[in-house]
């Protein structure tokens, strides 16, 4: 267990964290601002990847595919909002969960019908190909570095949007007291629609970025959605800052746990037993962390103000 | 004119009625997984089976065929309900398909105890190859361990000293490791078990790089394998470590991994370019009909149809004497697309296994290709535990 290996694993953890942040940011905005549980958020992540597959096939350029897929993801998010979600804002959480779970089933099957069940992919753009040598015979892919950077850039952008702009101010105000904001003459429904569309686009962005390293397949968003919920619960519902910190923590804990848990147990017990216990504990680690956070800070690490 | 036409129609109608009465169709329940990401495996098996039936003009062994497709949804309880429907409501003569071992475990007893023939076209659980074997079960695939053993044997024969094993943390993953170790006697530098459905292998790949093994052996079916292959290549590990795999690099995942998988190794009893007449005809007809390259799963579905065809023909369409049908199936009197094929006492095939490699064909499509034969006429290790002769 060398220092370089630890460093590489920390990078891996950061990269997973950044991906989770991209998905969780939209989820926490929609949940926090609109008090709306959107289980279909993971499907929007999947859709982003599938749209990129199609647009890559049409244009042959990753960056064109990225832009077109983002626009299409935004449009599709708004369409879903118009057709389904807007009728659910005033209903209770159980109705929202049921309806959005239905959307998951519907879209997973829809994707299978349109694109087929076999996993698909598109390549890394030439510009971001290659690796940065870190260990003997092992390079860190430049694309993953680009992922980390784009996630950090998105975080900064979101922070500026929410804290420094008029829309951001309205969003924060809407989260605290939507009726008062509406009474002051702000079209709260339209504000919600903007927030929702933006959240869908962020999820789509995460999907597009994930496509070249993960397989694009039906149901790919379901696992990510669960992790994203863990992130927003740990970070504090509705808090972008919380989502960012929690996503990085989850990414690091999960990656380092997977890498070193078995080795740690091997120092204490027989290798065969460690091979049984290590992976089991490693896969539970983030849920143990969540349980701990919920016990000591039930509102999360950074509870959004006013809630 | 009108009268003539009417008379002709009536005659045709009567004629059809008579023929339908003379021979009821042969009913086959095709139970495969057609939901979720693994649906592609079920589709390949079903497509392979359907192709042979179509080539026979919709008949098997001279009898018209009615195929009832049932989706097990990869849920043992759903499979059990649906298989009971096939047996009791539809009264099928054969149940074929079964992609996953846990589904086979759920439906094996209900089917065989009702004295209906079960033609396994994929899963080959050790229980049913050994003590739990049944005269009503025939496999057109392999016993699960065999595919993994091929890789262990290959690594041993080539003198590789150290191996890094990477599989999902569930029973099939553990079995895979056991299969690999049966013939490989070198050092196992590490065994890493990831959670089932793992997407990001960056942490595991870094461990591989640090361990510097001669080979990495992995069993990562479906989307997990796609992710692993892409990330393995992106990290540049392919330059120093030989990538040996089972059920990871095949025609179901190659459309996604494309160039990233080219050159990586897998094990199989069949490839599209396996050189025999039956296979050439099968592959060209399959690609013409479906427009994609068949996988080993397709070949197993095709052979399942061939097997049923041969047995029904041998008993002249009369399935009432179960012992005679069993004997006819046991003969495996057909030209398998994999070449050598005969049944062991436990009704699993004795066949050849190959080291195969992913290649890009001249037409731009991706496929697996034979590198060398690893096992010749190889049976499984559980056959001796089976009481059947």
PDB file of C-alpha atoms in Angstrom, chain A residues 131-255:
ATOM      1  CA  UNK A 131      -3.194   9.331 -19.559  1.00  0.00           C
ATOM      2  CA  UNK A 132      -1.069  11.084 -17.020  1.00  0.00           C
ATOM      3  CA  UNK A 133       1.497   8.564 -15.749  1.00  0.00           C
ATOM      4  CA  UNK A 134       1.209   8.262 -11.986  1.00  0.00           C
ATOM      5  CA  UNK A 135       2.395   4.749 -11.262  1.00  0.00           C
ATOM      6  CA  UNK A 136       4.607   2.345 -13.141  1.00  0.00           C
ATOM      7  CA  UNK A 137       2.481   1.002 -15.993  1.00  0.00           C
ATOM      8  CA  UNK A 138      -0.629   2.834 -14.893  1.00  0.00           C
ATOM      9  CA  UNK A 139      -1.817   6.216 -16.049  1.00  0.00           C
ATOM     10  CA  UNK A 140      -4.621   8.365 -14.801  1.00  0.00           C
ATOM     11  CA  UNK A 141      -6.959   9.031 -17.742  1.00  0.00           C
ATOM     12  CA  UNK A 142      -7.014  12.702 -18.731  1.00  0.00           C
ATOM     13  CA  UNK A 143     -10.742  12.384 -19.317  1.00  0.00           C
ATOM     14  CA  UNK A 144     -11.301  11.672 -15.645  1.00  0.00           C
ATOM     15  CA  UNK A 145      -9.294  14.738 -14.729  1.00  0.00           C
ATOM     16  CA  UNK A 146     -11.518  16.685 -17.112  1.00  0.00           C
ATOM     17  CA  UNK A 147     -14.527  15.248 -15.318  1.00  0.00           C
ATOM     18  CA  UNK A 148     -13.233  16.433 -11.969  1.00  0.00           C
ATOM     19  CA  UNK A 149     -12.562  19.907 -13.369  1.00  0.00           C
ATOM     20  CA  UNK A 150     -15.935  20.200 -15.082  1.00  0.00           C
ATOM     21  CA  UNK A 151     -17.649  19.168 -11.851  1.00  0.00           C
ATOM     22  CA  UNK A 152     -15.739  21.772  -9.874  1.00  0.00           C
ATOM     23  CA  UNK A 153     -16.568  24.401 -12.499  1.00  0.00           C
ATOM     24  CA  UNK A 154     -20.244  23.472 -12.261  1.00  0.00           C
ATOM     25  CA  UNK A 155     -20.074  23.790  -8.492  1.00  0.00           C
ATOM     26  CA  UNK A 156     -18.629  27.291  -8.740  1.00  0.00           C
ATOM     27  CA  UNK A 157     -21.193  28.262 -11.369  1.00  0.00           C
ATOM     28  CA  UNK A 158     -24.034  27.011  -9.191  1.00  0.00           C
ATOM     29  CA  UNK A 159     -22.679  28.818  -6.168  1.00  0.00           C
ATOM     30  CA  UNK A 160     -22.529  32.090  -8.128  1.00  0.00           C
ATOM     31  CA  UNK A 161     -26.001  31.518  -9.573  1.00  0.00           C
ATOM     32  CA  UNK A 162     -27.619  30.801  -6.238  1.00  0.00           C
ATOM     33  CA  UNK A 163     -25.868  33.391  -4.093  1.00  0.00           C
ATOM     34  CA  UNK A 164     -25.059  36.226  -6.473  1.00  0.00           C
ATOM     35  CA  UNK A 165     -27.891  36.513  -8.995  1.00  0.00           C
ATOM     36  CA  UNK A 166     -31.486  37.678  -8.891  1.00  0.00           C
ATOM     37  CA  UNK A 167     -32.830  34.276  -9.992  1.00  0.00           C
ATOM     38  CA  UNK A 168     -30.757  32.640  -7.289  1.00  0.00           C
ATOM     39  CA  UNK A 169     -32.178  35.036  -4.732  1.00  0.00           C
ATOM     40  CA  UNK A 170     -35.720  34.181  -5.862  1.00  0.00           C
ATOM     41  CA  UNK A 171     -34.912  30.489  -5.679  1.00  0.00           C
ATOM     42  CA  UNK A 172     -33.673  30.854  -2.125  1.00  0.00           C
ATOM     43  CA  UNK A 173     -36.673  32.973  -1.219  1.00  0.00           C
ATOM     44  CA  UNK A 174     -39.019  30.493  -2.898  1.00  0.00           C
ATOM     45  CA  UNK A 175     -37.497  27.685  -0.885  1.00  0.00           C
ATOM     46  CA  UNK A 176     -38.099  29.531   2.391  1.00  0.00           C
ATOM     47  CA  UNK A 177     -41.586  30.851   1.773  1.00  0.00           C
ATOM     48  CA  UNK A 178     -43.120  30.245  -1.637  1.00  0.00           C
ATOM     49  CA  UNK A 179     -46.418  31.964  -0.791  1.00  0.00           C
ATOM     50  CA  UNK A 180     -44.759  35.185   0.243  1.00  0.00           C
ATOM     51  CA  UNK A 181     -42.685  35.207  -2.929  1.00  0.00           C
ATOM     52  CA  UNK A 182     -45.813  34.638  -5.007  1.00  0.00           C
ATOM     53  CA  UNK A 183     -47.581  37.441  -3.129  1.00  0.00           C
ATOM     54  CA  UNK A 184     -44.735  39.779  -4.060  1.00  0.00           C
ATOM     55  CA  UNK A 185     -45.586  39.258  -7.716  1.00  0.00           C
ATOM     56  CA  UNK A 186     -43.144  36.538  -8.721  1.00  0.00           C
ATOM     57  CA  UNK A 187     -44.514  33.796 -10.952  1.00  0.00           C
ATOM     58  CA  UNK A 188     -43.522  30.947  -8.679  1.00  0.00           C
ATOM     59  CA  UNK A 189     -44.681  28.263 -11.119  1.00  0.00           C
ATOM     60  CA  UNK A 190     -42.388  29.585 -13.791  1.00  0.00           C
ATOM     61  CA  UNK A 191     -39.554  29.790 -11.294  1.00  0.00           C
ATOM     62  CA  UNK A 192     -40.138  26.162 -10.381  1.00  0.00           C
ATOM     63  CA  UNK A 193     -40.135  25.228 -14.039  1.00  0.00           C
ATOM     64  CA  UNK A 194     -36.776  26.934 -14.533  1.00  0.00           C
ATOM     65  CA  UNK A 195     -35.321  25.171 -11.506  1.00  0.00           C
ATOM     66  CA  UNK A 196     -36.674  21.862 -12.687  1.00  0.00           C
ATOM     67  CA  UNK A 197     -35.380  22.240 -16.226  1.00  0.00           C
ATOM     68  CA  UNK A 198     -31.988  23.248 -14.893  1.00  0.00           C
ATOM     69  CA  UNK A 199     -31.893  20.225 -12.586  1.00  0.00           C
ATOM     70  CA  UNK A 200     -32.770  17.925 -15.470  1.00  0.00           C
ATOM     71  CA  UNK A 201     -30.011  19.481 -17.537  1.00  0.00           C
ATOM     72  CA  UNK A 202     -27.450  18.943 -14.762  1.00  0.00           C
ATOM     73  CA  UNK A 203     -28.438  15.282 -14.528  1.00  0.00           C
ATOM     74  CA  UNK A 204     -28.205  15.035 -18.310  1.00  0.00           C
ATOM     75  CA  UNK A 205     -24.746  16.640 -18.170  1.00  0.00           C
ATOM     76  CA  UNK A 206     -23.607  14.031 -15.661  1.00  0.00           C
ATOM     77  CA  UNK A 207     -24.973  11.333 -17.964  1.00  0.00           C
ATOM     78  CA  UNK A 208     -23.161  12.700 -21.010  1.00  0.00           C
ATOM     79  CA  UNK A 209     -19.891  12.911 -19.090  1.00  0.00           C
ATOM     80  CA  UNK A 210     -20.325   9.388 -17.704  1.00  0.00           C
ATOM     81  CA  UNK A 211     -21.079   7.813 -21.102  1.00  0.00           C
ATOM     82  CA  UNK A 212     -17.510   7.310 -22.336  1.00  0.00           C
ATOM     83  CA  UNK A 213     -16.369   5.502 -19.171  1.00  0.00           C
ATOM     84  CA  UNK A 214     -19.528   3.685 -18.129  1.00  0.00           C
ATOM     85  CA  UNK A 215     -21.775   1.569 -20.303  1.00  0.00           C
ATOM     86  CA  UNK A 216     -24.920   3.284 -21.516  1.00  0.00           C
ATOM     87  CA  UNK A 217     -27.733   0.858 -20.742  1.00  0.00           C
ATOM     88  CA  UNK A 218     -31.345   0.825 -19.535  1.00  0.00           C
ATOM     89  CA  UNK A 219     -31.526   1.310 -15.782  1.00  0.00           C
ATOM     90  CA  UNK A 220     -28.066   2.882 -15.528  1.00  0.00           C
ATOM     91  CA  UNK A 221     -29.554   5.785 -13.553  1.00  0.00           C
ATOM     92  CA  UNK A 222     -31.111   3.700 -10.806  1.00  0.00           C
ATOM     93  CA  UNK A 223     -27.933   2.999  -8.860  1.00  0.00           C
ATOM     94  CA  UNK A 224     -26.768   6.593  -9.230  1.00  0.00           C
ATOM     95  CA  UNK A 225     -30.121   7.855  -7.963  1.00  0.00           C
ATOM     96  CA  UNK A 226     -29.768   5.911  -4.708  1.00  0.00           C
ATOM     97  CA  UNK A 227     -26.278   7.317  -4.133  1.00  0.00           C
ATOM     98  CA  UNK A 228     -27.551  10.801  -4.970  1.00  0.00           C
ATOM     99  CA  UNK A 229     -30.246  10.476  -2.312  1.00  0.00           C
ATOM    100  CA  UNK A 230     -27.612   9.408   0.203  1.00  0.00           C
ATOM    101  CA  UNK A 231     -25.632  12.502  -0.777  1.00  0.00           C
ATOM    102  CA  UNK A 232     -28.481  14.959  -0.290  1.00  0.00           C
ATOM    103  CA  UNK A 233     -29.546  13.378   2.983  1.00  0.00           C
ATOM    104  CA  UNK A 234     -26.004  13.645   4.343  1.00  0.00           C
ATOM    105  CA  UNK A 235     -25.477  17.106   2.924  1.00  0.00           C
ATOM    106  CA  UNK A 236     -28.790  18.527   4.070  1.00  0.00           C
ATOM    107  CA  UNK A 237     -31.782  18.675   1.789  1.00  0.00           C
ATOM    108  CA  UNK A 238     -31.876  21.747  -0.428  1.00  0.00           C
ATOM    109  CA  UNK A 239     -28.292  22.766   0.222  1.00  0.00           C
ATOM    110  CA  UNK A 240     -25.984  22.975  -2.790  1.00  0.00           C
ATOM    111  CA  UNK A 241     -22.981  23.411  -0.519  1.00  0.00           C
ATOM    112  CA  UNK A 242     -24.075  20.357   1.479  1.00  0.00           C
ATOM    113  CA  UNK A 243     -24.503  18.324  -1.689  1.00  0.00           C
ATOM    114  CA  UNK A 244     -21.000  19.283  -2.814  1.00  0.00           C
ATOM    115  CA  UNK A 245     -19.295  18.365   0.449  1.00  0.00           C
ATOM    116  CA  UNK A 246     -21.356  15.211   0.936  1.00  0.00           C
ATOM    117  CA  UNK A 247     -20.749  14.040  -2.638  1.00  0.00           C
ATOM    118  CA  UNK A 248     -16.994  14.336  -2.160  1.00  0.00           C
ATOM    119  CA  UNK A 249     -17.189  12.553   1.208  1.00  0.00           C
ATOM    120  CA  UNK A 250     -19.268   9.728  -0.275  1.00  0.00           C
ATOM    121  CA  UNK A 251     -16.954   9.423  -3.274  1.00  0.00           C
ATOM    122  CA  UNK A 252     -13.871   9.247  -1.068  1.00  0.00           C
ATOM    123  CA  UNK A 253     -15.330   6.934   1.571  1.00  0.00           C
ATOM    124  CA  UNK A 254     -16.719   4.544  -1.022  1.00  0.00           C
ATOM    125  CA  UNK A 255     -13.559   4.421  -3.123  1.00  0.00           C
TER     126      UNK A 255
END
